[in-house]
Structure formats: C-alpha cells, structure tokens
Coordinates of C-alpha atoms in Angstrom, one line a residue:
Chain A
X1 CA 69.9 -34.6 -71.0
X2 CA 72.6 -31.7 -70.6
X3 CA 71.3 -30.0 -73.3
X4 CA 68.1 -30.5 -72.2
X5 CA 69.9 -29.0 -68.6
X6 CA 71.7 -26.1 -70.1
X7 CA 68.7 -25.0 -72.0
X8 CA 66.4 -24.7 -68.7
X9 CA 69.4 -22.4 -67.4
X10 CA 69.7 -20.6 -70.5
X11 CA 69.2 -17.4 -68.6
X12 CA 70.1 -15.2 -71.2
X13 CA 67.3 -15.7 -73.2
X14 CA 65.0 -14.2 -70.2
X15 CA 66.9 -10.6 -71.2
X16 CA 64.7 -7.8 -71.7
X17 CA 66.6 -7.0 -75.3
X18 CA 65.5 -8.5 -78.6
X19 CA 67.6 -11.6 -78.4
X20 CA 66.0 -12.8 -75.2
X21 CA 62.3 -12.8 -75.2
X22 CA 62.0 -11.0 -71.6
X23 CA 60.4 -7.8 -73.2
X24 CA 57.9 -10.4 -75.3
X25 CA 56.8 -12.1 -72.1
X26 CA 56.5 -8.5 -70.1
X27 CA 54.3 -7.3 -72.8
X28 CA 52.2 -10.5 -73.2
X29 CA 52.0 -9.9 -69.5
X30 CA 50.8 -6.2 -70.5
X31 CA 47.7 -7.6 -72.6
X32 CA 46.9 -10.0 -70.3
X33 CA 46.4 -7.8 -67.5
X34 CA 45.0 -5.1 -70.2
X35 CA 42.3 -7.9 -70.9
X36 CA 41.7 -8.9 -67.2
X37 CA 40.9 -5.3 -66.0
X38 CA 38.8 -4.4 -69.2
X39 CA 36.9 -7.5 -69.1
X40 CA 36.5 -7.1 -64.8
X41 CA 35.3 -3.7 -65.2
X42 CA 32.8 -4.7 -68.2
X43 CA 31.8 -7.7 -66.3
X44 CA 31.4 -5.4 -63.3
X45 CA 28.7 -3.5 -65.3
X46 CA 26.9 -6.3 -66.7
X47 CA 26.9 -7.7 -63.2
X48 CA 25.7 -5.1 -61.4
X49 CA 22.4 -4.4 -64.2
X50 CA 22.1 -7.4 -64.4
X51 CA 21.7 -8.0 -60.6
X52 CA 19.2 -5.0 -60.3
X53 CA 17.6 -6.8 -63.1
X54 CA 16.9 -9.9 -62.0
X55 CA 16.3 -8.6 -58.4
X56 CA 13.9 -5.4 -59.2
X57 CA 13.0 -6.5 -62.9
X58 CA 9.9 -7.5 -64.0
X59 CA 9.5 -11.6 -65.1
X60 CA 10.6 -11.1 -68.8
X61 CA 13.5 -9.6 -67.7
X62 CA 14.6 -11.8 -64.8
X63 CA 13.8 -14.9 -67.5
X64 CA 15.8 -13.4 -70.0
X65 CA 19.0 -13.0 -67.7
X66 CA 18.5 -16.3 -66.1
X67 CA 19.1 -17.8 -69.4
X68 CA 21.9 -15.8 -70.1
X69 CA 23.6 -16.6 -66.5
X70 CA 22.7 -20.3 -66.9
X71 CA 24.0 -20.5 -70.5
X72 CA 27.4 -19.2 -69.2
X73 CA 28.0 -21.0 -66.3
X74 CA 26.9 -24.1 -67.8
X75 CA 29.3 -23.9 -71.1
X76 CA 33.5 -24.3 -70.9
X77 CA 35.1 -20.7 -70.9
X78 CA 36.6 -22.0 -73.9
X79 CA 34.0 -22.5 -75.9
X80 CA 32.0 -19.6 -75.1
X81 CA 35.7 -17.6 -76.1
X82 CA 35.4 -19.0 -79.3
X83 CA 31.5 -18.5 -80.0
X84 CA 31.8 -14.9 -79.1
X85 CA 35.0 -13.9 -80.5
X86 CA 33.9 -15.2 -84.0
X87 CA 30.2 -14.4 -83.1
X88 CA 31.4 -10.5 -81.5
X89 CA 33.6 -9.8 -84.5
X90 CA 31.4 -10.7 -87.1
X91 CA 28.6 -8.8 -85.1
X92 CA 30.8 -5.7 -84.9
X93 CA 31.8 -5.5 -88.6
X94 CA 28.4 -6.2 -89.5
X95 CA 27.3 -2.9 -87.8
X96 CA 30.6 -1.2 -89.4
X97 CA 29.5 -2.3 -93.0
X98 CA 25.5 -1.0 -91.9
X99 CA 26.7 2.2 -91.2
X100 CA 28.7 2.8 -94.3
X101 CA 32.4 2.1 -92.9
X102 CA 34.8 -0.2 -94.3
X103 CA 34.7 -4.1 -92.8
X104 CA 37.7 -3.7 -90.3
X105 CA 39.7 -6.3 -88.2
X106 CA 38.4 -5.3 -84.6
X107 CA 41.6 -5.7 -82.5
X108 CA 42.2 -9.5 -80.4
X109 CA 42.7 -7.0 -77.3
X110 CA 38.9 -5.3 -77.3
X111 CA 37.3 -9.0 -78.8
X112 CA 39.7 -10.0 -75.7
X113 CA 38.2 -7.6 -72.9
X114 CA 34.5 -8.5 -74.7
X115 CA 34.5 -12.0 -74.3
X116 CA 36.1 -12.2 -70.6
X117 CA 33.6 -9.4 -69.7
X118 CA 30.5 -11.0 -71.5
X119 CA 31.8 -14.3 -69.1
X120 CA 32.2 -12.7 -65.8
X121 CA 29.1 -10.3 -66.4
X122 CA 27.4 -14.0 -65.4
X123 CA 29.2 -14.6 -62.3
X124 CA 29.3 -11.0 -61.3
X125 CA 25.5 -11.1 -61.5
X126 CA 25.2 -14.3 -59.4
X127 CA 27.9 -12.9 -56.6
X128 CA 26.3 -9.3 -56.6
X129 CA 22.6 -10.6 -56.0
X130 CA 23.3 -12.6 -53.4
X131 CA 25.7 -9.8 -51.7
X132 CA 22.5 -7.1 -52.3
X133 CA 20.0 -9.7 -50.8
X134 CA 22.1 -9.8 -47.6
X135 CA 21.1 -6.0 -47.1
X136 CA 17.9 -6.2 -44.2
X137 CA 15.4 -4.6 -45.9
X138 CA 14.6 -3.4 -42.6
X139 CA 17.6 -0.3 -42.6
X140 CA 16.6 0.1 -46.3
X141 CA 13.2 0.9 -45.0
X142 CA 14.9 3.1 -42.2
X143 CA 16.5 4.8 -44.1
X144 CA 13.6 5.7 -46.0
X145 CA 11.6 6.6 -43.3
X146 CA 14.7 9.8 -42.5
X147 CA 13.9 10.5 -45.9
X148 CA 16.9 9.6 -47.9
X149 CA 16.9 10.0 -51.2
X150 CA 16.9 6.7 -53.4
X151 CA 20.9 7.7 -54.5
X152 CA 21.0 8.0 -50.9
X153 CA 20.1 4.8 -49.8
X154 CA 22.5 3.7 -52.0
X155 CA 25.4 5.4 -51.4
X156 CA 24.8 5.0 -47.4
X157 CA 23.4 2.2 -47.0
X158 CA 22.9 -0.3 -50.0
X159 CA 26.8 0.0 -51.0
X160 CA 28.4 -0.6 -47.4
X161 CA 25.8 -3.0 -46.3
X162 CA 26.7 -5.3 -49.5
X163 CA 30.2 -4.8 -49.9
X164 CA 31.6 -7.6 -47.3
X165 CA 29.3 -9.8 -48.6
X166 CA 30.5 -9.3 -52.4
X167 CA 34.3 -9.1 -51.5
X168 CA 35.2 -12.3 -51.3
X169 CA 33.0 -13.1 -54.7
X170 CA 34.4 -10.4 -56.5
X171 CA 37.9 -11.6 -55.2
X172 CA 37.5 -14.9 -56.5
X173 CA 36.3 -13.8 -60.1
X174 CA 39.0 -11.2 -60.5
X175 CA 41.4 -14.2 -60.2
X176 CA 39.3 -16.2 -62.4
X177 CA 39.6 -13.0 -64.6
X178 CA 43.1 -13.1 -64.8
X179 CA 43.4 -16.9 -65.3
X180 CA 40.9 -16.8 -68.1
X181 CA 43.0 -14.7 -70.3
X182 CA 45.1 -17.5 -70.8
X183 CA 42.4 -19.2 -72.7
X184 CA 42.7 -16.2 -75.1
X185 CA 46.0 -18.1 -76.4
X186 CA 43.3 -20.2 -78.4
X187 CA 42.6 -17.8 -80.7
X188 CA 45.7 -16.1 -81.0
X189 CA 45.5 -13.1 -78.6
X190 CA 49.6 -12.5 -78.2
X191 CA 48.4 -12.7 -74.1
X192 CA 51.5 -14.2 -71.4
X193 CA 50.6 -17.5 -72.6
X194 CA 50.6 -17.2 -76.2
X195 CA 53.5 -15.5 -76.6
X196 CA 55.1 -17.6 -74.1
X197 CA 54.5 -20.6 -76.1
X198 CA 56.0 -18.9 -79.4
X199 CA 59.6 -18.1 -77.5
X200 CA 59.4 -21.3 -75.9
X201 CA 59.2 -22.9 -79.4
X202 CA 61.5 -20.6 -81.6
X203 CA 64.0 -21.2 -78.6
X204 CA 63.0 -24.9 -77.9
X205 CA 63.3 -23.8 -74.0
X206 CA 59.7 -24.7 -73.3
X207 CA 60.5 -25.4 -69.3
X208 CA 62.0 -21.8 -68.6
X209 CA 59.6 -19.8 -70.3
X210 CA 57.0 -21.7 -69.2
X211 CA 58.1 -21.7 -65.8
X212 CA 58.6 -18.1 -66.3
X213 CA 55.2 -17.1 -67.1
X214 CA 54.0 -19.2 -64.5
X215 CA 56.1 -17.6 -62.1
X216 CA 54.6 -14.2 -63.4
X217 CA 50.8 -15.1 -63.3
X218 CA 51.5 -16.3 -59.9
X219 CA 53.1 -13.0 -58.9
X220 CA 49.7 -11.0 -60.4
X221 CA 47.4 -13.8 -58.2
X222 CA 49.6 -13.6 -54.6
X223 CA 49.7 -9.2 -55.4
X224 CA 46.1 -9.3 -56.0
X225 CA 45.8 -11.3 -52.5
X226 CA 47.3 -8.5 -50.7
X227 CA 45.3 -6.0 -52.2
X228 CA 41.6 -8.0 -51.7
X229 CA 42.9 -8.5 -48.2
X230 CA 43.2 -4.7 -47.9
X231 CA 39.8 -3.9 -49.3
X232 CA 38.1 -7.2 -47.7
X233 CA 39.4 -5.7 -43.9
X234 CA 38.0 -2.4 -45.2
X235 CA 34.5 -3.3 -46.0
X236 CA 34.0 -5.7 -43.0
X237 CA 35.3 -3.1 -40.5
X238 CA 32.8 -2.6 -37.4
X239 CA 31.9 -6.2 -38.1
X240 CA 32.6 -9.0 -35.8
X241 CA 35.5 -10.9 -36.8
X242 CA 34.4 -14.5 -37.8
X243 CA 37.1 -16.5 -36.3
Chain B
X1 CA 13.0 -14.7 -51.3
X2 CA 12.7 -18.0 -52.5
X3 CA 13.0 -19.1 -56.3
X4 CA 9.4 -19.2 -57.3
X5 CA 7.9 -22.3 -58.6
X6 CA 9.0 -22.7 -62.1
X7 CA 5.9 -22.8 -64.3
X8 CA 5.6 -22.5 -68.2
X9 CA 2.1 -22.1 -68.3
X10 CA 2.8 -18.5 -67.5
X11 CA 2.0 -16.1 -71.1
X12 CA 5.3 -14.7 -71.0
X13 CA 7.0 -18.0 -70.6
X14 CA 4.7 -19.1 -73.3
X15 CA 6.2 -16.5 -75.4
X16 CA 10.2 -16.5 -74.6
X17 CA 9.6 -20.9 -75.2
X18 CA 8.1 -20.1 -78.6
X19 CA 10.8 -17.5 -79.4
X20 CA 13.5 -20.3 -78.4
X21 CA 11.9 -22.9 -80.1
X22 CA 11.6 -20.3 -82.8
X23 CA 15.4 -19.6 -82.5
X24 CA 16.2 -23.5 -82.8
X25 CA 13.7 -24.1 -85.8
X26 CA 15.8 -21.1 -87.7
X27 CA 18.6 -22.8 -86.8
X28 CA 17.9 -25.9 -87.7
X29 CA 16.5 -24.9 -91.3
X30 CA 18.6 -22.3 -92.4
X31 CA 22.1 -23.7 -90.9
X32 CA 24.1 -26.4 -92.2
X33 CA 23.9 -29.2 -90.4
X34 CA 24.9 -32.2 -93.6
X35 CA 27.9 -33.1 -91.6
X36 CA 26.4 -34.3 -88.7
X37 CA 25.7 -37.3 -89.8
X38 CA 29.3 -37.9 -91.1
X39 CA 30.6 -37.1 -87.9
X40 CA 28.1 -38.7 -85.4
X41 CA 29.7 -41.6 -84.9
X42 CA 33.3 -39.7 -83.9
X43 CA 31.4 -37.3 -81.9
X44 CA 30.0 -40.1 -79.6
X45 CA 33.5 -41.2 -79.2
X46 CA 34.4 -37.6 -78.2
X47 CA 32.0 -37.4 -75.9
X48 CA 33.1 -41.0 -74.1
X49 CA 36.5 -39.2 -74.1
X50 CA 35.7 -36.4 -72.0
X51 CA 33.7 -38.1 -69.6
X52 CA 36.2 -40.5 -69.3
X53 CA 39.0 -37.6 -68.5
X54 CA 36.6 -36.1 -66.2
X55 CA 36.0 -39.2 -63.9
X56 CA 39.7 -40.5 -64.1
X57 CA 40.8 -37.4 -63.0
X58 CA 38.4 -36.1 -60.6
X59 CA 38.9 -39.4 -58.5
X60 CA 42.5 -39.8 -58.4
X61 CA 42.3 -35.6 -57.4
X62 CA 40.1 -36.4 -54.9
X63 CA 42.4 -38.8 -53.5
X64 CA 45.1 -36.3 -54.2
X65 CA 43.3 -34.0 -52.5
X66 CA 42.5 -35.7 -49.1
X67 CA 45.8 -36.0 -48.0
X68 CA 46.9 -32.5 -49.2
X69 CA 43.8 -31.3 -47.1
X70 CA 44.7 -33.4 -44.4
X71 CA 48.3 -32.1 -44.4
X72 CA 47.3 -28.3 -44.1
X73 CA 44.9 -28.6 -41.7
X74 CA 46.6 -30.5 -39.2
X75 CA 50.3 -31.6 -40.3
X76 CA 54.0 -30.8 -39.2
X77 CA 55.2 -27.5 -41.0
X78 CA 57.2 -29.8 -43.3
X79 CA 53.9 -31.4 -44.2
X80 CA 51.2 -28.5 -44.8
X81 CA 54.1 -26.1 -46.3
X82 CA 54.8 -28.1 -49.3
X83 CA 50.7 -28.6 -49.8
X84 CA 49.6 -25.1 -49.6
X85 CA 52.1 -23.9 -51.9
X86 CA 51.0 -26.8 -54.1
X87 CA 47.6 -25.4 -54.1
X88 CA 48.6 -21.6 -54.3
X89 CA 50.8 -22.7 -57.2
X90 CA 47.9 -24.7 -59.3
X91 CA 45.2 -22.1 -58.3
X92 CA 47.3 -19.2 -58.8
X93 CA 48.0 -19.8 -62.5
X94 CA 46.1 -20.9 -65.6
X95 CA 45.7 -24.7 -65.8
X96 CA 46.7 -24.1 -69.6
X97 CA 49.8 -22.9 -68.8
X98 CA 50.2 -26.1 -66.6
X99 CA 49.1 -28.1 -69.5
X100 CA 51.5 -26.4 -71.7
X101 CA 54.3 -26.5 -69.4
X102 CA 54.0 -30.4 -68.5
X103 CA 53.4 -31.5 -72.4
X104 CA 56.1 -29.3 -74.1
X105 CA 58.2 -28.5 -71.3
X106 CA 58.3 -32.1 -69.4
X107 CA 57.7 -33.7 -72.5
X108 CA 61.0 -32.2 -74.3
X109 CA 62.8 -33.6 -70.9
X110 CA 61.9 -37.5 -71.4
X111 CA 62.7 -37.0 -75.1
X112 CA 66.3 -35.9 -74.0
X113 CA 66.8 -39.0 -71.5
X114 CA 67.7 -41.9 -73.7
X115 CA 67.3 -44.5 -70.7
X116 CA 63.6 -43.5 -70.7
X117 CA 63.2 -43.3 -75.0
X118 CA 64.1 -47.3 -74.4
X119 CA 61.8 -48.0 -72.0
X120 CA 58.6 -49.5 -71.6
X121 CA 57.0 -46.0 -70.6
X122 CA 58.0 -44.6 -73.6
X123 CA 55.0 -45.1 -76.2
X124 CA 52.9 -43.7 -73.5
X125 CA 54.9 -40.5 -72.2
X126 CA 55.2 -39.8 -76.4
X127 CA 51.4 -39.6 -76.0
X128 CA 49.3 -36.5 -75.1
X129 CA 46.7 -38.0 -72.9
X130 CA 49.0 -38.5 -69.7
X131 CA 49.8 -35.2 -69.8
X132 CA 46.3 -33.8 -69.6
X133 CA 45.2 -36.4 -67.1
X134 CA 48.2 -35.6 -64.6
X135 CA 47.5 -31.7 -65.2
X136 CA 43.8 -32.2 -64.8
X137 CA 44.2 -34.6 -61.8
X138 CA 46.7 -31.8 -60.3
X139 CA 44.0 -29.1 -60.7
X140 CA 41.2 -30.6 -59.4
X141 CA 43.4 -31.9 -56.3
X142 CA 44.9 -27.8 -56.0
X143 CA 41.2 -26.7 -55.2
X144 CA 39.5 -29.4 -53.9
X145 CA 42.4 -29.9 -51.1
X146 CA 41.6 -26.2 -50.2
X147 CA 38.0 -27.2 -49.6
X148 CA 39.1 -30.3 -48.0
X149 CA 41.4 -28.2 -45.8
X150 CA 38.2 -26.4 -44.3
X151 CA 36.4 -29.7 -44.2
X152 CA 39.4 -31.2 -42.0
X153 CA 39.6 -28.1 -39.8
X154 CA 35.6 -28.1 -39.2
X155 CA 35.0 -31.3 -37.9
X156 CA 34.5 -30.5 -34.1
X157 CA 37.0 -31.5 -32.5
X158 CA 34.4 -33.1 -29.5
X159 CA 33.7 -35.9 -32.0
X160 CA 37.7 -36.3 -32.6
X161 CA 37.6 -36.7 -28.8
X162 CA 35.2 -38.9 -27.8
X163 CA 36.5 -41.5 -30.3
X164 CA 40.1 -41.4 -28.4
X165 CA 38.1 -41.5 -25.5
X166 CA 36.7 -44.7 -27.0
X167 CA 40.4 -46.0 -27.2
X168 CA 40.1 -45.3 -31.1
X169 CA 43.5 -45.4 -32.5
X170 CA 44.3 -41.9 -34.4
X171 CA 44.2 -44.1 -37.4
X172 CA 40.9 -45.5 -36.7
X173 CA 39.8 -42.4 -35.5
X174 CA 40.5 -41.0 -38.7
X175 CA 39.1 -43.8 -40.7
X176 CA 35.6 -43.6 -39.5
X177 CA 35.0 -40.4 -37.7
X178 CA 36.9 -37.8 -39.1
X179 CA 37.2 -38.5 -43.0
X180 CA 33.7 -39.6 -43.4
X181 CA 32.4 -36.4 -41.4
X182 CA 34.9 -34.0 -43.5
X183 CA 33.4 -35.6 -46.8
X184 CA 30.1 -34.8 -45.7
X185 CA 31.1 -31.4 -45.1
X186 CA 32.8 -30.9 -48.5
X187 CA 29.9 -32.8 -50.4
X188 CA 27.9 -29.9 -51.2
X189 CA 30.9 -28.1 -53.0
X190 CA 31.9 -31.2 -55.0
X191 CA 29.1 -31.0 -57.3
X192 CA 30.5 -27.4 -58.5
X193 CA 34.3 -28.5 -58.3
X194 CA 33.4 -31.3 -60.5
X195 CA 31.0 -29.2 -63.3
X196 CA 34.2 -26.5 -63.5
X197 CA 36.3 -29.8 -64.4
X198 CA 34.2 -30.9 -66.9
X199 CA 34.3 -27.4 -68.1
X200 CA 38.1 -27.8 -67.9
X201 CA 38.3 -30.9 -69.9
X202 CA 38.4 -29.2 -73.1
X203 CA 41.4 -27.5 -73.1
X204 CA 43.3 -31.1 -73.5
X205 CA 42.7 -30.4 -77.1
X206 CA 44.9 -28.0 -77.5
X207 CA 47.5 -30.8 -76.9
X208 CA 46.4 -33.3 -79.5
X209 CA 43.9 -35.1 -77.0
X210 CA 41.2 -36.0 -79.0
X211 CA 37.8 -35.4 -76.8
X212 CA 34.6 -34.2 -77.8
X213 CA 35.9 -30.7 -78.6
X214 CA 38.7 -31.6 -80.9
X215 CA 36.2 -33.3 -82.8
X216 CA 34.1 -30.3 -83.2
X217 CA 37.3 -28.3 -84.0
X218 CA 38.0 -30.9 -86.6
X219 CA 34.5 -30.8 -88.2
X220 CA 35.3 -27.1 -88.1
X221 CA 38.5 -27.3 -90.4
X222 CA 36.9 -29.6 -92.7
X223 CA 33.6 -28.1 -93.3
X224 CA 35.1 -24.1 -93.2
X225 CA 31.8 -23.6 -91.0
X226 CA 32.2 -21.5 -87.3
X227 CA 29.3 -20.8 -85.5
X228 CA 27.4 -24.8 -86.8
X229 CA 29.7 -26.8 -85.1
X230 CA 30.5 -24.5 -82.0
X231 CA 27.1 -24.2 -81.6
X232 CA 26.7 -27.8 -80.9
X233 CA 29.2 -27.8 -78.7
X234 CA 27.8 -26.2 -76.2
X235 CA 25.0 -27.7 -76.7
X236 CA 26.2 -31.0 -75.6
X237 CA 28.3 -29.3 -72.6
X238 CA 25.1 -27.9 -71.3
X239 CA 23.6 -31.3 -71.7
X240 CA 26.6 -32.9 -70.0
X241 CA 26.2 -30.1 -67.1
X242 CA 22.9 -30.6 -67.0
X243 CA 23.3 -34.7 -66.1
X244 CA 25.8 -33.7 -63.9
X245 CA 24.2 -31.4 -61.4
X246 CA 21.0 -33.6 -61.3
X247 CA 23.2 -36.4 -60.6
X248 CA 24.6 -35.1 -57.8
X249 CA 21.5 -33.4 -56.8
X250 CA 20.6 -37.5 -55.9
X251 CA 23.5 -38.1 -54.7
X252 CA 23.0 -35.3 -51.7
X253 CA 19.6 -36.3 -51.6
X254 CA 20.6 -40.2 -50.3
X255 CA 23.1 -38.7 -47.7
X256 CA 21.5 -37.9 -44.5
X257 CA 21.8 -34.6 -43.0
X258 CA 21.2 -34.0 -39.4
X259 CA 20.5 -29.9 -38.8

C-alpha cells in the first residue's frame, strides 16, 4: 500500500530528462495530435467530395458512398484501424513494388493519419450534407439571378450559409478525432497512449502516468472547447441567439 | 429531399448487387476460410460476450446517467459540479485510456492492499471483466447524462407545475411526470448512444476480456492470416448494428408521440 502510495507521487519520474519519461509522454502527445490534425484535414476532404457527391452525384455515385459511409459507421473504430492499417500498408507497398521501388515500411504516423482520415471522411460526409442542405435554395437561386459566378456562390453564399450548421458537427468529430488516436496504441503507433502504457510498465507507476496522459488529452479536448466556441460565435453571428 | 424509395430493381443497382455478390463469391473461394469451423463454436460464445457487456453496461449507465443528468440540470452546485466534470472528464479522454488506467493502474492498487488480496472480492477484482464493465458503464453514463441533462432541462416546466398544483409531492412529481417525459425526449438519441457502445465493446480485449473480437484476434495468431478473420469481424459487427438499430427502430415505433 505505501509503495503502492509513494509510487503514485513519484513525481520525479514525470521529468522531461531521460530518466523520467516526461519528454516520452510530450512526444507521444506530439504524434497524437500529428495523427488527429492529418487525419481531420484528410477526413475534411473526403467529407466534403464526398458530400457534393452524394448530394449533386449521379445514383452510382451516391450508392457507392452510401456504402462506404454505412460500412464505417456501422463497424468499431477498432476494427476498421486494424483492416486498413494492414489492408493500407499492404496496398501501398504493393504500388511501391509495381512501380519498381523497393517494399518499404510506410511509417505508423502516415498509416496513422490514413486510417483516422478514411474514418472521419464518413462522418464528415454525413455532418457536411446535412449542414449544405440547410442552405435555402432560394438565395442560391438569388444569387444566381445577380449573376454570381458558381465559385461565387460558393464563397458568398454556400460557405457562410452552411458553416453554423456544420460547426457543431465538425466540433464533435474533431474531438472524436483526437480520442481515436488512442486506438492507434493497438497497433503499436508510439501515440500518448502507447507510450504511456510502456513508462507506466517499465516503471510499474501505471496510476501516475496514466493519470497523466489523461490529464493531457483532457487539456487538448477543454483547449479545443475554447477554440470551437470562438469559431462557432463567429459563423452564427447576425443569427438569433437560440436561447 | 427525402431518401428515395430504396429499390434494387433499378440496372445500376442491379449491377453494384452483382459486383458485391461478385466481391463475396471471390472471397469466399479464393480466401481461407478452413478455420471457421474450428472456431464456430468459440465465436458464438464471443459474440454472447459482447452482447452481454453491451446490455450490463448500457443499463446500469443509464441508471448512472439519470441521476447525473438530474444533478446538472437542476441540483445544488455541490451536486451538478461533481457530475459535469464527471462527464467532461469521461468524454474528454479516450475510454482506452480509462480502461487502461482502471485495469493496470487500479488493479496494481488492490494488489498492494493485503486486507483486500484476502477477501472474498479478490478472485473477481484479479479478473479483467470488472474492469471493462465499470469503464464501459462509466462511459456510457459520461454521455448519456449530457443527453439526459438536456432532456431534464426540456421538460416544460408548465407540466412540472400543474402536477404541484395537483398536490404531487416533488418525488411523485418526479416519478411520473418528469422522468418519463425526459425519457421520451432522450429516446431518439439512445438508439445511437447504444450502437457507439457496442462499437466500444471491443476494446475490452485489449485487457484479456475474452468477447467476440479476442476470439478473432486469437484465430488471427493461430492461423498467421489478417485480412480472413478481420474481415469477418466486421461482418458480424455490421450484423449486430444492423439488429440493433431495427430494434430500436420498434421500440420508437410503440412509444406514442404527440406533435
């Protein structure tokens, strides 16, 4: 029990230097964030054509990416990590070895950012539809009629008109982003968790690093509150307030 | 607009169903799939584990999450404080971090505390499972409170009225108007809380739990094969969501709504 005690306070081995594991958890915080952002911005991407798609596509394409959004949703994160980061390596070398180069070991950092991205591409699409369905077609139309270009609309109208709508969506999947990395552990990405649980058992102080991470993903989540609060006031300004 | 009418008898639906069925014949033929048999018995079990963990622990956090719900939406600062950091705490960090932290850090704890080595609870604290149902049960309570928070808070508060103005004690009061009416509220959001736990489930495996997915990561290690087993995996989770969402889909379908 005291040494049980003594080891939770065993501050010393939070020290940035190489014989506490601070630095470790910092940079496992590093990937993780690394992973988040990569696989948020990729998502973003495969969101947004793949709103446009199933919005303006034809019916092949809108079957194709219902499939793929249902698939997704309907499969653990976990899962789906594993099938695409065997699936996504094995793909990738395979193209390597087609065009000539050597087989190489693709990085757990870009198999990372693939997978998360390939996951929230899904939701993105759902959250982005819905959030360009709440545009009235009738100021699309309007703005038409002045003779706006199509990039036009857009910008000036398509982009503001949808953005309250997708905030809070977006919101929600950037802190699903963040929490997903953690499931990157499973296969051995050196993410917060990962290397959290290494120090934790080389030192056999699994409640303070684990605490410690947890206070650290928690810090990332209430930041990233500020921040969407920030951007969610911007893009609903001029709008009645709900409540 | 409205989802159309789903209809295969469309040509290009025609086509993308042959080129799935095509996909699951080549699968089926040029995969290896001997070990299923070997394994179907196990997997069954696997299967009864996870829906097991997923009703166990969306119940008792359902219960969990009433009163946390309750507490922020109407309690004493001493009351709702403690339950929304609660729920910023579980929803603001990775539930396999919680996992992690409760079996390897909490578990280390009992193992230092000789009164509890001797004690009855021991054979089941040395066990993995009530680790992963206590941090499943915690998650599931972290975001369904929040929903039953705005459930609570949405009940008009003329119906709350009009009972004490029946002479309704606040318990009674409670009991039959404003629970049942915050329920109904956070029905429609239950169904989707309760597929993400099922999709949650799995990650119990990573701390010895033995559900459907440590199965399929055992057939994996046996056989040396990847993408087979994973493969049917999801397969069965999309089955499992599939029961899941219909079931609840006749569920909402017997509760009345008044618009």
């Amino acid at each position: 029990m005291l040494d049980w005690i003594t080891g939770i306070a065993a501050w010393e081995l939070l020290a940035l230097e190489p014989p506490g594991w601070g630095g470790v958890l910092l940079k496992g915080l590093a990937v993780s964030l690394q992973v988040a952002v990569g696989g948020y911005i990729l998502g973003f991407l495969i969101g947004i054509g793949g709103a446009t798609g199933k919005l303006y596509g034809g019916p092949i394409l809108r079957d194709v990416l219902d499939v793929y959004t249902t698939l997704v949703r309907a499969v653990p994160e976990l899962v789906l990590i594993l099938l695409l980061y065997y699936a996504g390596t094995d793909a990738l070398n395979k193209i390597m070895i087609l065009m000539g180069a050597e087989r190489t070991d693709i990085s757990g950092l870009a198999a990372g950012i693939f997978v998360i991205g390939v996951v929230q591409g899904a939701y993105q699409t759902e959250v982005l539809r819905g959030a360009f369905k709440a545009v009235p077609y009738g100021q699309i139309e309007a703005a038409r009629a002045y003779g706006m270009s199509s990039l036009q609309v857009l910008r000036r109208i398509i982009l503001p008109g949808m953005l309250p709508h997708a905030v809070p969506g977006l919101a929600n999947l950037w802190l699903i982003a963040t929490k997903d990395t953690a499931l990157l552990a499973v296969v051995g990405v050196s993410e917060l968790t990962l290397v959290t649980r290494q120090a934790g058992g080389t030192t056999k102080s699994y409640f303070l690093f684990f605490m410690a991470a947890g206070l650290l993903y928690l810090m990332v989540t209430l930041l990233s509150n500020v921040v969407i609060r920030r951007v969610e006031r911007h893009a609903r300004r001029g709008m009645t307030a709900v409540r | 607009m409205e989802p159309e009418l789903r209809s295969w008898k469309e040509p290009h639906r025609l086509v993308l169903l042959a080129i799935a069925i095509g996909i699951v014949v080549f699968a089926a033929t040029t995969m290896r799939w001997d070990w299923l048999p070997r394994y179907s018995g196990k997997l069954v079990t696997g299967v009864g584990t996870t829906l097991w963990l997923l009703f166990l622990t969306s119940v008792l956090g359902f219960l969990l999450a009433v009163p946390l719900g309750l507490a922020q939406a109407a309690g004493p600062f001493w009351l709702s404080g403690p339950a929304r950091a609660f729920c910023t705490v579980i929803r603001g960090t990775p539930l396999l971090l919680q996992l992690w932290l409760l079996y390897y850090g909490l578990g280390s704890l009992f193992a230092y505390w000789p009164e509890i080595r001797q004690s009855w609870a021991w054979p089941y604290l040395r066990s993995a499972w009530p680790y992963g149902v206590l941090a499943l049960t915690m998650s599931f309570a972290g975001y369904e409170g929040e929903v039953m928070r705005g459930a609570f808070a949405g009940v008009p508060k003329g119906e709350l009225e009009a009972a004490r103005a029946y002479g309704m004690s606040p318990f009674t009061a409670f009991r039959r108007i404003w629970l049942p009416r915050a329920i109904h509220r956070a029905l429609p959001t239950l169904a989707g809380e309760t597929v993400l736990q099922l999709k949650a489930t799995p990650l119990v495996a990573t701390i010895t739990v033995v559900d459907v997915y440590a199965i399929i990561s055992r057939v994996r290690q046996d056989t040396f094969l990847t993408y087979e087993p994973l493969l049917l995996l999801a397969l069965i989770y999309m089955i499992l969501t599939g029961v899941l969402v219909v079931a609840f889909r006749w569920l909402e379908a017997r509760v009345p709504v008044q618009s």
